[in-house]
Amino acid sequence: MAEYQDAGSRRSIAITTTPLNAREETMIGDVARQGQLWSVILAGGDGERMKSFILQQFGYHKPKQYCTFVGRRSLLQHTVDRAHRLTPPERTVTVIAKTHQEFFREQVVDPQAGVVIAQPQNRDTAAGIYLALTYVKVMDPQATIVLFPSDHFIYPEDCFHTTVRQMVAAVNECPDRMLLLGAVPDTEDMEYGWIQPGPHMRWIGEDSVRAVEAFHEKPNPITAGNYRTSTTLWNTLILAANVETVWRLGHRHFDRLMKLFEMLGEAVATSDEKEVLERIYREMPKHNFSSDLLMHATDRLAVMELSNAMWSDWGKPERIAETLRRLNKTPAFSFDTGARSSP
């Protein structure tokens, strides 16, 4: 359990989180005022596409976000550090899989964890996002959130964080929009979501905030060819938004899922919380946040380009190998087959 204090009433509220050590309760800080900035980390994926490669590479299986492919930190550890450069642990919410608690416990030290929620089942990205937002909304209904998927490679970090802070500033000026971070494509990879930026909306420093004309999740080559231009961007799923804006869009596109999470929100800090969490996941619909919401909500989206840093979703061995080669680092596996390289 973790606790926070409501800013208005100063009442203590317990939040069900992943137990990180023998203690059942961890004080994660006082929410001193409403409308603060929060980080949300998505780490509940099973990494199905990487299973065979990880088994071949490491000799055992673990989800990709808990693997270290270069250096000494796993993808998750990099993501946690990235989030904590933006917000303190007490304003960081991480969603993990219930079956991954031991992996998480091994890699993230208790005081650094913040609020950690063990998702009973993986019901795709919409459920993972709105599970985290349920808790953020209870703690801080006027919050602004930045969403961090846990399987990304980003370099250099300083340039990336400059852009993310600009995104937060843009949300303060456009609170009715979700602001996506778009990466400049360097291949014809059709397994990403593709964003077609629309008209310029405003400047935030030297960064242009643009409307979104079209969004296509993993388009086929023919579809991509119909709208691909020199300005088309990859969707990183890193976004900044007002929590209430994301919540309203959820109701617009998958009302049943949202009603289940509102039931959970009402149970937070009560003796029914754990039972309600388990119960709603037994009937939780499966929705993909990108294909089921972003593709159909372009009127509520904006995009900012990540032009000064390298970004890659490390969901395929080939992407890992190509990224490391661009950085003049030799991968420890074959680019073509994912097999171990010879010593």
Tab-separated table of N, CA and C in Angstrom, residues 9-93:
chain	number	residue	atom	x	y	z
A	9	SER	N	-8.701	18.167	1.935
A	9	SER	CA	-9.151	17.720	3.247
A	9	SER	C	-8.026	17.224	4.127
A	10	ARG	N	-6.837	17.002	3.546
A	10	ARG	CA	-5.702	16.441	4.267
A	10	ARG	C	-5.974	15.043	4.809
A	11	ARG	N	-6.925	14.328	4.212
A	11	ARG	CA	-7.192	12.982	4.657
A	11	ARG	C	-6.221	12.030	3.977
A	12	SER	N	-5.766	11.018	4.679
A	12	SER	CA	-4.861	10.031	4.091
A	12	SER	C	-5.659	9.024	3.284
A	13	ILE	N	-5.165	8.685	2.110
A	13	ILE	CA	-5.834	7.731	1.230
A	13	ILE	C	-4.829	6.651	0.864
A	14	ALA	N	-5.222	5.416	1.011
A	14	ALA	CA	-4.330	4.300	0.670
A	14	ALA	C	-4.560	3.896	-0.770
A	15	ILE	N	-3.493	3.601	-1.487
A	15	ILE	CA	-3.567	3.191	-2.884
A	15	ILE	C	-2.915	1.828	-3.027
A	16	THR	N	-3.616	0.916	-3.660
A	16	THR	CA	-3.069	-0.411	-3.893
A	16	THR	C	-1.962	-0.334	-4.923
A	17	THR	N	-0.784	-0.771	-4.553
A	17	THR	CA	0.354	-0.771	-5.462
A	17	THR	C	1.068	-2.101	-5.341
A	18	THR	N	2.023	-2.308	-6.216
A	18	THR	CA	2.839	-3.494	-6.113
A	18	THR	C	3.680	-3.428	-4.850
A	19	PRO	N	3.674	-4.449	-3.987
A	19	PRO	CA	4.535	-4.429	-2.809
A	19	PRO	C	5.984	-4.542	-3.237
A	20	LEU	N	6.808	-3.627	-2.760
A	20	LEU	CA	8.195	-3.597	-3.218
A	20	LEU	C	9.166	-4.169	-2.199
A	21	ASN	N	8.694	-4.347	-0.953
A	21	ASN	CA	9.500	-4.994	0.065
A	21	ASN	C	8.560	-5.494	1.148
A	22	ALA	N	9.086	-5.797	2.323
A	22	ALA	CA	8.257	-6.397	3.366
A	22	ALA	C	7.214	-5.434	3.912
A	23	ARG	N	7.439	-4.149	3.766
A	23	ARG	CA	6.463	-3.187	4.283
A	23	ARG	C	5.185	-3.235	3.464
A	24	GLU	N	4.047	-3.051	4.095
A	24	GLU	CA	2.777	-3.037	3.385
A	24	GLU	C	2.378	-1.627	2.994
A	25	GLU	N	3.028	-0.631	3.592
A	25	GLU	CA	2.665	0.747	3.291
A	25	GLU	C	3.919	1.561	3.063
A	26	THR	N	3.865	2.468	2.107
A	26	THR	CA	4.971	3.359	1.812
A	26	THR	C	4.420	4.764	1.661
A	27	MET	N	4.946	5.704	2.428
A	27	MET	CA	4.514	7.083	2.278
A	27	MET	C	5.163	7.660	1.032
A	28	ILE	N	4.375	8.095	0.065
A	28	ILE	CA	4.939	8.594	-1.186
A	28	ILE	C	4.814	10.100	-1.311
A	29	GLY	N	4.479	10.758	-0.234
A	29	GLY	CA	4.529	12.216	-0.295
A	29	GLY	C	3.172	12.874	-0.220
A	30	ASP	N	3.205	14.135	0.048
A	30	ASP	CA	2.005	14.943	0.211
A	30	ASP	C	1.716	15.687	-1.086
A	31	VAL	N	0.532	15.440	-1.666
A	31	VAL	CA	0.131	16.197	-2.847
A	31	VAL	C	-0.283	17.584	-2.353
A	32	ALA	N	0.627	18.525	-2.435
A	32	ALA	CA	0.440	19.825	-1.793
A	32	ALA	C	-0.567	20.703	-2.518
A	33	ARG	N	-0.724	20.493	-3.812
A	33	ARG	CA	-1.684	21.308	-4.545
A	33	ARG	C	-2.135	20.534	-5.767
A	34	GLN	N	-3.230	20.960	-6.339
A	34	GLN	CA	-3.770	20.291	-7.510
A	34	GLN	C	-3.161	20.885	-8.781
A	35	GLY	N	-3.321	20.156	-9.881
A	35	GLY	CA	-2.853	20.664	-11.162
A	35	GLY	C	-1.373	20.522	-11.373
A	36	GLN	N	-0.753	19.509	-10.786
A	36	GLN	CA	0.683	19.317	-10.942
A	36	GLN	C	0.986	18.405	-12.135
A	37	LEU	N	2.264	18.285	-12.439
A	37	LEU	CA	2.729	17.452	-13.537
A	37	LEU	C	3.036	16.057	-13.011
A	38	TRP	N	2.539	15.031	-13.714
A	38	TRP	CA	2.748	13.636	-13.347
A	38	TRP	C	3.352	12.873	-14.521
A	39	SER	N	4.148	11.867	-14.205
A	39	SER	CA	4.645	10.933	-15.216
A	39	SER	C	3.895	9.619	-15.102
A	40	VAL	N	3.537	9.040	-16.248
A	40	VAL	CA	2.905	7.728	-16.308
A	40	VAL	C	3.801	6.818	-17.136
A	41	ILE	N	4.210	5.691	-16.555
A	41	ILE	CA	5.078	4.729	-17.241
A	41	ILE	C	4.273	3.475	-17.556
A	42	LEU	N	4.259	3.094	-18.821
A	42	LEU	CA	3.590	1.865	-19.248
A	42	LEU	C	4.610	0.737	-19.321
A	43	ALA	N	4.476	-0.244	-18.428
A	43	ALA	CA	5.432	-1.347	-18.394
A	43	ALA	C	4.728	-2.683	-18.236
A	44	GLY	N	3.483	-2.784	-18.706
A	44	GLY	CA	2.708	-4.001	-18.510
A	44	GLY	C	2.698	-4.949	-19.681
A	45	GLY	N	3.442	-4.623	-20.743
A	45	GLY	CA	3.432	-5.471	-21.929
A	45	GLY	C	4.168	-6.784	-21.728
A	46	ASP	N	3.802	-7.779	-22.534
A	46	ASP	CA	4.420	-9.098	-22.437
A	46	ASP	C	5.593	-9.278	-23.389
A	47	GLY	N	5.744	-8.366	-24.365
A	47	GLY	CA	6.878	-8.455	-25.282
A	47	GLY	C	6.854	-9.692	-26.159
A	48	GLU	N	5.685	-10.014	-26.705
A	48	GLU	CA	5.538	-11.250	-27.476
A	48	GLU	C	6.463	-11.309	-28.684
A	49	ARG	N	6.635	-10.171	-29.373
A	49	ARG	CA	7.447	-10.186	-30.601
A	49	ARG	C	8.918	-10.458	-30.328
A	50	MET	N	9.365	-10.232	-29.081
A	50	MET	CA	10.781	-10.383	-28.751
A	50	MET	C	11.089	-11.674	-27.999
A	51	LYS	N	10.076	-12.494	-27.749
A	51	LYS	CA	10.285	-13.661	-26.886
A	51	LYS	C	11.365	-14.592	-27.394
A	52	SER	N	11.276	-14.991	-28.664
A	52	SER	CA	12.234	-15.960	-29.187
A	52	SER	C	13.641	-15.379	-29.226
A	53	PHE	N	13.748	-14.090	-29.568
A	53	PHE	CA	15.058	-13.456	-29.603
A	53	PHE	C	15.678	-13.397	-28.212
A	54	ILE	N	14.890	-12.996	-27.206
A	54	ILE	CA	15.423	-12.873	-25.844
A	54	ILE	C	15.862	-14.239	-25.323
A	55	LEU	N	15.078	-15.269	-25.596
A	55	LEU	CA	15.461	-16.616	-25.183
A	55	LEU	C	16.768	-17.028	-25.837
A	56	GLN	N	16.920	-16.718	-27.126
A	56	GLN	CA	18.129	-17.066	-27.851
A	56	GLN	C	19.326	-16.237	-27.372
A	57	GLN	N	19.076	-14.964	-27.069
A	57	GLN	CA	20.144	-14.051	-26.708
A	57	GLN	C	20.643	-14.262	-25.286
A	58	PHE	N	19.712	-14.452	-24.351
A	58	PHE	CA	20.079	-14.487	-22.945
A	58	PHE	C	19.970	-15.881	-22.320
A	59	GLY	N	19.344	-16.810	-23.025
A	59	GLY	CA	19.226	-18.162	-22.496
A	59	GLY	C	18.026	-18.362	-21.594
A	60	TYR	N	17.232	-17.346	-21.375
A	60	TYR	CA	16.014	-17.437	-20.567
A	60	TYR	C	15.103	-16.311	-21.020
A	61	HIS	N	13.826	-16.368	-20.624
A	61	HIS	CA	12.898	-15.336	-21.064
A	61	HIS	C	12.558	-14.372	-19.944
A	62	LYS	N	12.548	-13.112	-20.302
A	62	LYS	CA	11.956	-12.081	-19.466
A	62	LYS	C	11.403	-11.026	-20.409
A	63	PRO	N	10.379	-10.284	-20.010
A	63	PRO	CA	9.818	-9.254	-20.893
A	63	PRO	C	10.888	-8.236	-21.276
A	64	LYS	N	10.802	-7.739	-22.500
A	64	LYS	CA	11.875	-6.906	-23.053
A	64	LYS	C	12.182	-5.682	-22.213
A	65	GLN	N	11.162	-5.086	-21.538
A	65	GLN	CA	11.410	-3.873	-20.777
A	65	GLN	C	12.340	-4.113	-19.586
A	66	TYR	N	12.493	-5.368	-19.183
A	66	TYR	CA	13.373	-5.701	-18.065
A	66	TYR	C	14.748	-6.175	-18.549
A	67	CYS	N	14.982	-6.149	-19.855
A	67	CYS	CA	16.250	-6.607	-20.427
A	67	CYS	C	17.213	-5.449	-20.640
A	68	THR	N	18.501	-5.747	-20.514
A	68	THR	CA	19.561	-4.783	-20.790
A	68	THR	C	20.229	-5.183	-22.099
A	69	PHE	N	20.046	-4.377	-23.123
A	69	PHE	CA	20.598	-4.683	-24.439
A	69	PHE	C	21.908	-3.951	-24.699
A	70	VAL	N	22.153	-2.894	-23.934
A	70	VAL	CA	23.398	-2.140	-24.057
A	70	VAL	C	23.608	-1.423	-22.731
A	71	GLY	N	24.865	-1.273	-22.309
A	71	GLY	CA	25.135	-0.602	-21.044
A	71	GLY	C	24.762	-1.468	-19.852
A	72	ARG	N	24.362	-0.824	-18.748
A	72	ARG	CA	24.113	-1.552	-17.503
A	72	ARG	C	22.671	-1.443	-17.009
A	73	ARG	N	21.841	-0.685	-17.705
A	73	ARG	CA	20.461	-0.506	-17.250
A	73	ARG	C	19.489	-1.107	-18.255
A	74	SER	N	18.395	-1.631	-17.723
A	74	SER	CA	17.352	-2.173	-18.585
A	74	SER	C	16.564	-1.035	-19.219
A	75	LEU	N	15.728	-1.381	-20.191
A	75	LEU	CA	14.862	-0.375	-20.803
A	75	LEU	C	13.961	0.277	-19.750
A	76	LEU	N	13.443	-0.530	-18.830
A	76	LEU	CA	12.594	0.032	-17.778
A	76	LEU	C	13.373	0.984	-16.891
A	77	GLN	N	14.572	0.611	-16.498
A	77	GLN	CA	15.371	1.491	-15.635
A	77	GLN	C	15.675	2.812	-16.333
A	78	HIS	N	15.967	2.761	-17.607
A	78	HIS	CA	16.151	4.003	-18.368
A	78	HIS	C	14.873	4.844	-18.336
A	79	THR	N	13.722	4.185	-18.498
A	79	THR	CA	12.456	4.918	-18.540
A	79	THR	C	12.134	5.544	-17.193
A	80	VAL	N	12.361	4.814	-16.113
A	80	VAL	CA	12.132	5.363	-14.773
A	80	VAL	C	13.021	6.581	-14.537
A	81	ASP	N	14.288	6.484	-14.899
A	81	ASP	CA	15.194	7.624	-14.747
A	81	ASP	C	14.732	8.807	-15.595
A	82	ARG	N	14.253	8.509	-16.791
A	82	ARG	CA	13.746	9.544	-17.701
A	82	ARG	C	12.556	10.264	-17.067
A	83	ALA	N	11.643	9.494	-16.511
A	83	ALA	CA	10.454	10.085	-15.879
A	83	ALA	C	10.829	10.919	-14.665
A	84	HIS	N	11.798	10.446	-13.882
A	84	HIS	CA	12.146	11.149	-12.654
A	84	HIS	C	12.967	12.415	-12.907
A	85	ARG	N	13.450	12.583	-14.117
A	85	ARG	CA	14.027	13.889	-14.475
A	85	ARG	C	12.930	14.923	-14.660
A	86	LEU	N	11.718	14.447	-14.902
A	86	LEU	CA	10.600	15.354	-15.143
A	86	LEU	C	9.744	15.545	-13.899
A	87	THR	N	9.485	14.474	-13.171
A	87	THR	CA	8.640	14.540	-11.983
A	87	THR	C	9.270	13.708	-10.870
A	88	PRO	N	9.018	14.043	-9.604
A	88	PRO	CA	9.549	13.243	-8.497
A	88	PRO	C	8.801	11.922	-8.391
A	89	PRO	N	9.356	10.928	-7.662
A	89	PRO	CA	8.695	9.627	-7.546
A	89	PRO	C	7.261	9.710	-7.052
A	90	GLU	N	6.964	10.624	-6.141
A	90	GLU	CA	5.596	10.695	-5.620
A	90	GLU	C	4.592	11.153	-6.662
A	91	ARG	N	5.060	11.641	-7.810
A	91	ARG	CA	4.162	11.981	-8.909
A	91	ARG	C	4.523	11.169	-10.159
A	92	THR	N	4.895	9.914	-9.925
A	92	THR	CA	5.159	8.971	-11.006
A	92	THR	C	4.312	7.727	-10.774
A	93	VAL	N	3.518	7.338	-11.772
A	93	VAL	CA	2.659	6.166	-11.677
A	93	VAL	C	3.099	5.165	-12.746
